[in-house]
Short mmCIF file of C-alpha atoms and ligand atoms in Angstrom, two decimals:
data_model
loop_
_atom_site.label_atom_id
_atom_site.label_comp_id
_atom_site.label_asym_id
_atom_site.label_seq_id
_atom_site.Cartn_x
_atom_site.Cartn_y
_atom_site.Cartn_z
CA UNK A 1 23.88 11.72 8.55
CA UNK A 2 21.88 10.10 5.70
CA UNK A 3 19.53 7.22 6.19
CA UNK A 4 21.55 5.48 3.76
CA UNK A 5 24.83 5.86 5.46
CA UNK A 6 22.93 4.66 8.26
CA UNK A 7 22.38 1.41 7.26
CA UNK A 8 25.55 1.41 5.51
CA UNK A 9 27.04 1.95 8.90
CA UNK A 10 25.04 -0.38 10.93
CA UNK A 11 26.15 -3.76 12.16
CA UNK A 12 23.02 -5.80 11.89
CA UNK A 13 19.69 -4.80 12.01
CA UNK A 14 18.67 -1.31 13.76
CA UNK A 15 15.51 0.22 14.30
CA UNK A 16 13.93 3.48 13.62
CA UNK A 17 10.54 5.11 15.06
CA UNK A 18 7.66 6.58 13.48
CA UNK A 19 6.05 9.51 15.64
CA UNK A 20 3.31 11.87 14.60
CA UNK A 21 3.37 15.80 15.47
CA UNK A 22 1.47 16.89 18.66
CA UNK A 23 -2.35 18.10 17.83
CA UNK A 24 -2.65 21.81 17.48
CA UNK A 25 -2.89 23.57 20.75
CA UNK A 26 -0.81 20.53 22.47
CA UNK A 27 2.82 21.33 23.54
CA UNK A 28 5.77 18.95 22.77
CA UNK A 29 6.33 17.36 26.17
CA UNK A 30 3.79 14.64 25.24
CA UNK A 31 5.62 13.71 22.52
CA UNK A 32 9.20 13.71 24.66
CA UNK A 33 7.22 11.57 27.19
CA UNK A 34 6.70 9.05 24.22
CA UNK A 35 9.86 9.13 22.76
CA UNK A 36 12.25 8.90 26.28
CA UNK A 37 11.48 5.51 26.50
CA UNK A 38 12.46 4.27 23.10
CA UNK A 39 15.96 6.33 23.18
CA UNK A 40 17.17 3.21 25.03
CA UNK A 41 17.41 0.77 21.77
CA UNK A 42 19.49 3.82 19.63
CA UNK A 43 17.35 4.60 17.24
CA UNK A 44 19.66 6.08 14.10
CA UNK A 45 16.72 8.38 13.08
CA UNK A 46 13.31 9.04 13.70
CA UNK A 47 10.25 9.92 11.53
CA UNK A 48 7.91 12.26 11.83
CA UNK A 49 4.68 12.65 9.63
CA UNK A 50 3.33 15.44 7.79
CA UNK A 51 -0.34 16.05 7.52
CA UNK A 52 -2.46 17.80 4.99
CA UNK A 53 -5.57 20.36 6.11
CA UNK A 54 -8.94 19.12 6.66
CA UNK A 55 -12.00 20.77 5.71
CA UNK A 56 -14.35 21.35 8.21
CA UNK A 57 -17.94 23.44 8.57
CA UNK A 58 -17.84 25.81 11.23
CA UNK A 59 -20.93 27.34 12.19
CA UNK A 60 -21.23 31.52 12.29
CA UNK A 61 -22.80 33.39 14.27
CA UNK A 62 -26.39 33.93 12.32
CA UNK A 63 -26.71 30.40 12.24
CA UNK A 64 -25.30 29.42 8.75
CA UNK A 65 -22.13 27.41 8.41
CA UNK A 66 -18.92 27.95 6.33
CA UNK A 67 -16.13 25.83 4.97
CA UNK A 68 -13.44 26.01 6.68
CA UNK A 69 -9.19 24.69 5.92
CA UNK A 70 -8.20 23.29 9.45
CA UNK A 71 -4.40 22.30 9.71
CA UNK A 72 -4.79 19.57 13.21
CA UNK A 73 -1.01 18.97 13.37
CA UNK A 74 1.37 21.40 11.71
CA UNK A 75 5.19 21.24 12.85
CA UNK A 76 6.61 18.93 11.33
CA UNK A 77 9.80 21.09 10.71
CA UNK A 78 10.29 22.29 14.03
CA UNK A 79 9.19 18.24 15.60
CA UNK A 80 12.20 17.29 13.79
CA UNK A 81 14.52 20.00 14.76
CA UNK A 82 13.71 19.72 17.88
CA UNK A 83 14.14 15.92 18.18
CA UNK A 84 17.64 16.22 16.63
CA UNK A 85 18.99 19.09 19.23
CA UNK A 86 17.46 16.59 22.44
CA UNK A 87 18.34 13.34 21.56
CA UNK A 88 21.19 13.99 19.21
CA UNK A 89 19.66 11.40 16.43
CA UNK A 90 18.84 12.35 12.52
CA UNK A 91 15.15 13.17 12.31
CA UNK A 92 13.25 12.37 9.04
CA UNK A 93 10.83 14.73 7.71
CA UNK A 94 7.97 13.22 5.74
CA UNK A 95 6.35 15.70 2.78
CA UNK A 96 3.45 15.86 1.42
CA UNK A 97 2.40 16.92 -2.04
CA UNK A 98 -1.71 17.26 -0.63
CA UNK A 99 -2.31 20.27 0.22
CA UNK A 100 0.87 22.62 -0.77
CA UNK A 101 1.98 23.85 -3.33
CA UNK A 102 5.54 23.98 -4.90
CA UNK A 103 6.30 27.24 -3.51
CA UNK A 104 5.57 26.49 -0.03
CA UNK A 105 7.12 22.73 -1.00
CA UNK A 106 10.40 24.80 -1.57
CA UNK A 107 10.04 27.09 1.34
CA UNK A 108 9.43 24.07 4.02
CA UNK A 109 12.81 22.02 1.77
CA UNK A 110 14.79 25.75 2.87
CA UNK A 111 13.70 25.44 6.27
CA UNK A 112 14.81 21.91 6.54
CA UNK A 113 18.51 22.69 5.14
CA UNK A 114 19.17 25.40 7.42
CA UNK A 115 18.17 23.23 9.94
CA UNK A 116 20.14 20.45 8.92
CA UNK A 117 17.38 17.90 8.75
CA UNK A 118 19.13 16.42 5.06
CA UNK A 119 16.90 13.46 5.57
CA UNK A 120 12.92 13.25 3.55
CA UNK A 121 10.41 10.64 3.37
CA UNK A 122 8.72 11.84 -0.37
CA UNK A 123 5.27 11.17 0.10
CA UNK A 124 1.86 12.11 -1.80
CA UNK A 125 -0.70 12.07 0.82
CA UNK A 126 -3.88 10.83 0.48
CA UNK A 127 -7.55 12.78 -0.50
CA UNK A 128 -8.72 14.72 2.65
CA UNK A 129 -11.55 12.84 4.58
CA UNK A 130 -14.90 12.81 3.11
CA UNK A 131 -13.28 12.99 -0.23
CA UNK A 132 -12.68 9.58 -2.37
CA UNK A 133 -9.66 10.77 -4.80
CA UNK A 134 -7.12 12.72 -4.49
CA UNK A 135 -6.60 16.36 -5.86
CA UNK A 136 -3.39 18.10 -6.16
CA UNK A 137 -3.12 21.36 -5.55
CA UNK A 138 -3.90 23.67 -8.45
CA UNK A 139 -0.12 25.02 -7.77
CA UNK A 140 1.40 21.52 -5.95
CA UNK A 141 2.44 18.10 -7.38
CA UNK A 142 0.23 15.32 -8.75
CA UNK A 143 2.41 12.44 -7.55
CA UNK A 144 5.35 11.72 -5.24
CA UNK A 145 7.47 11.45 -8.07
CA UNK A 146 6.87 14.91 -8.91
CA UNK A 147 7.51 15.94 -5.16
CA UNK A 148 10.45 14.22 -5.63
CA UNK A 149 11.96 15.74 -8.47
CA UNK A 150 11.75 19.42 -6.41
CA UNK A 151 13.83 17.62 -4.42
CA UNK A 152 16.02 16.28 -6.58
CA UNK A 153 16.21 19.43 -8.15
CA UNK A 154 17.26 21.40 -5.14
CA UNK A 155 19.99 19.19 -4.56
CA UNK A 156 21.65 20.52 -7.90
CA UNK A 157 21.07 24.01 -6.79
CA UNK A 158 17.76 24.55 -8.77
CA UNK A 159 15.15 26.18 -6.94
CA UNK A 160 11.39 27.52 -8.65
CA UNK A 161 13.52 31.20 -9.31
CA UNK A 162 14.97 29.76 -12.47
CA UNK A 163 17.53 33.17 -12.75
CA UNK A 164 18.18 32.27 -9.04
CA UNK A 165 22.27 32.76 -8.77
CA UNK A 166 24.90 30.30 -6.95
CA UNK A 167 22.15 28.72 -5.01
CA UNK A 168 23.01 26.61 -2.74
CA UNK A 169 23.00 22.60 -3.39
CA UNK A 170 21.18 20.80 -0.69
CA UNK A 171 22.04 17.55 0.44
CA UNK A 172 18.53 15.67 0.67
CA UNK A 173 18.53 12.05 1.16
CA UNK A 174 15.17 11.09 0.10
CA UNK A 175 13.55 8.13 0.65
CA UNK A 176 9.84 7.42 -0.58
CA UNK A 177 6.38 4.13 0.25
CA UNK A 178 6.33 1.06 -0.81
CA UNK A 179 3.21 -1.25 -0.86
CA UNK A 180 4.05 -5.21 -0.24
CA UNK A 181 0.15 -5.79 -0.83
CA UNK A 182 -0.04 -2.81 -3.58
CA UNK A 183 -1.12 1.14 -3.18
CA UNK A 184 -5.21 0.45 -3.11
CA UNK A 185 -5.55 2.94 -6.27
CA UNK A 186 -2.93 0.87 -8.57
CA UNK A 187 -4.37 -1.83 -10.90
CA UNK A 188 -2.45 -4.21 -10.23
CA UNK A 189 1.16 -4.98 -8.25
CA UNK A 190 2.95 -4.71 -11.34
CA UNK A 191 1.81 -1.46 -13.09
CA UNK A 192 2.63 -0.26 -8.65
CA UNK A 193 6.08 -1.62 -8.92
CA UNK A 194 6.49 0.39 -12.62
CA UNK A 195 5.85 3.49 -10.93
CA UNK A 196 7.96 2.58 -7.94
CA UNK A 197 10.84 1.80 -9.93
CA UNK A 198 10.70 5.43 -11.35
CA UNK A 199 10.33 6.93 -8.26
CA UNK A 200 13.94 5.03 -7.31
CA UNK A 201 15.36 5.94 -10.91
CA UNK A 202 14.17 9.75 -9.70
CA UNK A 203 16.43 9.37 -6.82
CA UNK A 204 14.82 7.90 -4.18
CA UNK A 205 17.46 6.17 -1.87
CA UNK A 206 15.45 3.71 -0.22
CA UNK A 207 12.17 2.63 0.25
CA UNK A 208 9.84 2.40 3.73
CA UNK A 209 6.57 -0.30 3.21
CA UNK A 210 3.40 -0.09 4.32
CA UNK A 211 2.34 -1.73 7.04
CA UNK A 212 2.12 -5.25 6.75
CA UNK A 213 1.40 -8.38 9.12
CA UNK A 214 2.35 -11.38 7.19
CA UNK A 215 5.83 -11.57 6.35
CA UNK A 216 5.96 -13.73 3.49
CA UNK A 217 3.80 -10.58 1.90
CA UNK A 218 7.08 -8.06 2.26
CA UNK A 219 9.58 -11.69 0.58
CA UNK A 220 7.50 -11.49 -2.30
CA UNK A 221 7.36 -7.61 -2.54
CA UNK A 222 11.63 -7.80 -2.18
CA UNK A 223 11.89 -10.43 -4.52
CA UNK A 224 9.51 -8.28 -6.97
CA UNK A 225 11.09 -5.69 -6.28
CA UNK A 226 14.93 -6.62 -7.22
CA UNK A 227 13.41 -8.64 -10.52
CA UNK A 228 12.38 -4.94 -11.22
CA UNK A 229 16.01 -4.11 -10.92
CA UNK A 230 15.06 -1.85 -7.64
CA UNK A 231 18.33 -1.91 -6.03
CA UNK A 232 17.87 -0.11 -2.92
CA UNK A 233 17.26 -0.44 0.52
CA UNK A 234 13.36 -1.31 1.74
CA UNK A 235 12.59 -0.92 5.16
CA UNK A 236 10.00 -2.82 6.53
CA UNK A 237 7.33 -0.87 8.22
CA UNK A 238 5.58 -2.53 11.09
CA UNK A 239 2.34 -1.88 13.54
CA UNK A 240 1.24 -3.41 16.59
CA UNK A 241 -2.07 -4.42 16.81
CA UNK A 242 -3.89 -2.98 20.32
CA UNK A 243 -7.15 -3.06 19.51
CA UNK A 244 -10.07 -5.46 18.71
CA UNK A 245 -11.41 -2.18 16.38
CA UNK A 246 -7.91 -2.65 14.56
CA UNK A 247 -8.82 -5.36 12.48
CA UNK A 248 -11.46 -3.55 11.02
CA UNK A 249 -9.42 0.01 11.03
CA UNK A 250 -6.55 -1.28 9.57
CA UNK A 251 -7.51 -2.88 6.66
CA UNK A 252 -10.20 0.23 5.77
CA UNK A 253 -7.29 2.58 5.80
CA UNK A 254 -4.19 1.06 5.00
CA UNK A 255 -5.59 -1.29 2.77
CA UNK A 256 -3.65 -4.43 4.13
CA UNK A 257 -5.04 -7.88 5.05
CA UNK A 258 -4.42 -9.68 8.54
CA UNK A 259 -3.96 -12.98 8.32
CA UNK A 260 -6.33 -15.36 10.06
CA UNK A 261 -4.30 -16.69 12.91
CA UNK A 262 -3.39 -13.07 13.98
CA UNK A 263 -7.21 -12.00 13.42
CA UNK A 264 -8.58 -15.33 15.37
CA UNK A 265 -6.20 -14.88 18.41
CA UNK A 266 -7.62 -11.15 18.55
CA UNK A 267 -11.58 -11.66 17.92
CA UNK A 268 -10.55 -14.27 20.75
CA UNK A 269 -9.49 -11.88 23.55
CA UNK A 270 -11.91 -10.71 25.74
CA UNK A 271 -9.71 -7.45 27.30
CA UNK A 272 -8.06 -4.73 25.31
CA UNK A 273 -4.76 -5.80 27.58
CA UNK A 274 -5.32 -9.07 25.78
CA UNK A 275 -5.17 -8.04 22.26
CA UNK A 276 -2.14 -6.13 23.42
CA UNK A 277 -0.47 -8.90 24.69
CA UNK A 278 -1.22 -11.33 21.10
CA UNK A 279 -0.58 -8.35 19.34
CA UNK A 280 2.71 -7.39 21.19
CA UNK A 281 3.77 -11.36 20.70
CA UNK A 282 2.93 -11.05 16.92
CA UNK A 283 5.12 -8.41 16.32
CA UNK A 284 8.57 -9.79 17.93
CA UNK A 285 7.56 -12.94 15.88
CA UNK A 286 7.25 -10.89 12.97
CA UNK A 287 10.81 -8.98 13.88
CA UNK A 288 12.40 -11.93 14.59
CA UNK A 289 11.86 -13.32 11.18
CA UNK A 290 13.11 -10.08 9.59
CA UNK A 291 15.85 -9.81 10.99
CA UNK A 292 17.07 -13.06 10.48
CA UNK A 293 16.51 -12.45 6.73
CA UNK A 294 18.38 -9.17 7.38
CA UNK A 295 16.42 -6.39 6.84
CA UNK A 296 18.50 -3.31 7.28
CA UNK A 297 16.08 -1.67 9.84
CA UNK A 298 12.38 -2.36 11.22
CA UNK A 299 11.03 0.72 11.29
CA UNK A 300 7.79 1.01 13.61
CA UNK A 301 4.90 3.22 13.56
CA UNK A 302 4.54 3.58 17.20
CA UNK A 303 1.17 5.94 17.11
CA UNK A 304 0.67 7.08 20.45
CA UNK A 305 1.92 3.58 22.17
CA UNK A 306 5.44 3.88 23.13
CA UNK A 307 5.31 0.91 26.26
CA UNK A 308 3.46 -1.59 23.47
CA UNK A 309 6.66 -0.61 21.00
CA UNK A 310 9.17 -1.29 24.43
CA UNK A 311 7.74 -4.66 24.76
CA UNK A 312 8.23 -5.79 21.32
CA UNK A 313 11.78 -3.94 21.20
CA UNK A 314 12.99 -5.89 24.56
CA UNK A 315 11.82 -8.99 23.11
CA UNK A 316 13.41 -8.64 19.62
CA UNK A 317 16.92 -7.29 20.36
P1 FAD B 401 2.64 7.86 -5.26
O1 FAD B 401 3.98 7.25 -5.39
O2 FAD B 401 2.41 9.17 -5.94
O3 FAD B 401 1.58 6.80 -5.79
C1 FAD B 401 0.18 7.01 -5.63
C2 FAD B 401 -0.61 6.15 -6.61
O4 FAD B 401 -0.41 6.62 -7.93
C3 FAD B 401 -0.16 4.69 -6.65
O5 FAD B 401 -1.31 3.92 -6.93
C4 FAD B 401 0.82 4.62 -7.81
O6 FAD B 401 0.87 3.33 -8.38
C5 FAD B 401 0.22 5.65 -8.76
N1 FAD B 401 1.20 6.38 -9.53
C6 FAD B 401 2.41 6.82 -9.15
N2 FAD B 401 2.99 7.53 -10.14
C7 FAD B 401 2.11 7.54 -11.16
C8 FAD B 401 2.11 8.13 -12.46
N3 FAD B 401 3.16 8.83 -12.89
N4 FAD B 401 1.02 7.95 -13.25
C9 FAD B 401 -0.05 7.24 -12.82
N5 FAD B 401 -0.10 6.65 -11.60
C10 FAD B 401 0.96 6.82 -10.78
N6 FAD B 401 0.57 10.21 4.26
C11 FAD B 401 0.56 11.45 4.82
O7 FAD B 401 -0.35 12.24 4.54
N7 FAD B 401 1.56 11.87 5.69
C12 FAD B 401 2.59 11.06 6.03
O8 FAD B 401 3.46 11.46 6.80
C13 FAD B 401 2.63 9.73 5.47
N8 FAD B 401 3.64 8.88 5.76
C14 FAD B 401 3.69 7.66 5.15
C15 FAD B 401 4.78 6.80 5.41
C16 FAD B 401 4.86 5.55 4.80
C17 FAD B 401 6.05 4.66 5.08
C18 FAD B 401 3.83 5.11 3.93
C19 FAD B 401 3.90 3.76 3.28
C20 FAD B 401 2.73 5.94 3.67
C21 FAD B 401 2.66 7.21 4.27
N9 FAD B 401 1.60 8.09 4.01
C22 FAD B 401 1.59 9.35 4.57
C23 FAD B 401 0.48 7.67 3.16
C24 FAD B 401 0.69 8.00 1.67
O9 FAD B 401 0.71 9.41 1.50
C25 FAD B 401 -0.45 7.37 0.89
O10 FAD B 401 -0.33 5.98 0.91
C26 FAD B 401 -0.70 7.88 -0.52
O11 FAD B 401 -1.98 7.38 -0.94
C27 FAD B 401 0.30 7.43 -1.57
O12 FAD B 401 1.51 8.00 -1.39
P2 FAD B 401 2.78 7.61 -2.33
O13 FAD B 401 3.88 8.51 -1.94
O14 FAD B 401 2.99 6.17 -2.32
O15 FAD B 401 2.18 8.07 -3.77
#
């Protein structure tokens, strides 16, 4: 079933989980171990992230080194395939336009259809590490919007054969980011919200934010976003902080703030358990509020730390 008919569906708030594929060499029972423990709150669907190549210099054997393309956590397809047949919930598959081109774009889109995985999280991916910008690939998409429109296309039976005959229309439900505190390359909020806008006159279906840990941030984004006449659902995506090294991390890669209570209570602590624990209580706060506005869903990027997503479940529904 589509994320939209989902929440269409739902009687009050739900929530959905963000997991990430297993590293390469790694089996999937660590990630079953992970997710067992959230099946208990009914998650409608669960996410699971795609990830780009990295470059890396491998050394040979006379000594010199060579570049190297090193995919850390391919499977995406079969994570979410496999998530659907053992816990009998839709699986979302996020895609990437780093890295792949529109052929293998397609290819991955086929794989997901036979499958029936009909739900995708249209994403662009960011530069690979060591690299500030990002660059397409010379035979992939520049922007999400562009990703998109494959999709889009696919669902009217057009695939990259143009002469292809009575293809067969897939039924993608696509949803695509948001950023309550703006994507770190856009100018400003508003020239971000332009280009979000298109993505939801493109198709998009709904919307899933970036990480954020001050509510009143994600109001204003809502409220920006229907004066925009975006229409559609946005899903608040939210993190537990575990770590004191968080509130540097987090802001250096996701490009959010944390506001000065939260960051005081942490600097505070004096065991990780302890920033748990204040970031744990943070988080139901946070989900508490948000669901009394009525959000549709608060979707959590659980990263490794099923028990810490438990806690704030049990304490927020
Ligand atoms: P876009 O919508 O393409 O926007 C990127 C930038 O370009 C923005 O600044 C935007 O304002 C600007 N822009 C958009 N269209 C145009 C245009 N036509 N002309 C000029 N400027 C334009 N990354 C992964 O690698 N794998 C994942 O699984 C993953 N999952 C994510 C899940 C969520 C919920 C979120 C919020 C992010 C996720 N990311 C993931 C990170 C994401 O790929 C990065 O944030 C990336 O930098 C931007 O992706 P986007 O889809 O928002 O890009």
């Amino acid at each position: 079933m589509k994320v939209t008919e989902h929440i269409k569906q739902a009687k009050g708030t739900v929530v959905s989980f963000e997991v990430l594929p297993p590293l390469k060499g790694k089996g999937i029972q660590a990630l079953y171990d992970h997710l067992d423990p959230l099946m208990e709150f009914k998650p409608p669907f669960i996410n699971v992230t795609y990830h780009r190549s990295e470059s890396m210099f491998k050394k040979k054997p006379d000594g010199t080194f060579e570049q190297v393309e090193i995919r850390k956590r391919p499977g995406t397809v079969g994570i979410c395939a496999a998530i659907m047949n053992r816990y009998k919930v839709d699986a979302v598959a996020h895609l990437i336009c780093g890295g792949f081109s529109r052929q293998e774009t397609e290819d991955a889109l086929i794989d997901l259809n036979f499958l029936g995985v009909d739900n995708v999280l249209v994403l662009r991916g960011d530069a690979p590490k060591n690299i500030s910008y990002f660059e397409p690939d010379p035979h992939g998409h520049k922007y999400a919007i562009d990703l998109l429109r494959q999709v889009m296309n696919m669902n009217k039976g057009l695939y990259l054969e143009e002469d292809l005959k009575s293809a067969v229309f897939t039924k993608f439900c696509p949803g695509v980011a948001g950023y309550p505190e703006k994507h770190f390359e856009s100018p400003n909020l508003d020239a971000d919200l332009r280009f979000l806008k298109a993505k939801v006159d493109a198709g998009a279906e709904y919307i899933v934010t970036q990480m954020f840990f001050d509510n009143k941030k994600y109001f204003d984004f809502v409220d920006r976003c229907r004066a925009a006449g975006i229409d559609v659902p946005i899903i608040p995506g939210l993190k537990a902080i575990t770590s004191k090294k968080h509130l540097t991390i987090l802001p250096k890669t996701f490009h959010v703030d944390i506001p000065d209570d939260l960051s005081n209570a942490v600097a505070d602590c004096k065991k990780d358990e302890d920033v748990s624990r204040v970031g744990v209580e943070w988080l139901i706060k946070q989900s508490r509020e948000l669901m009394q506005y009525g959000v549709p869903v608060l979707h959590y990027y659980t990263l490794g730390k099923s028990q810490v997503i438990v806690d704030v479940v049990k304490g927020v529904l």
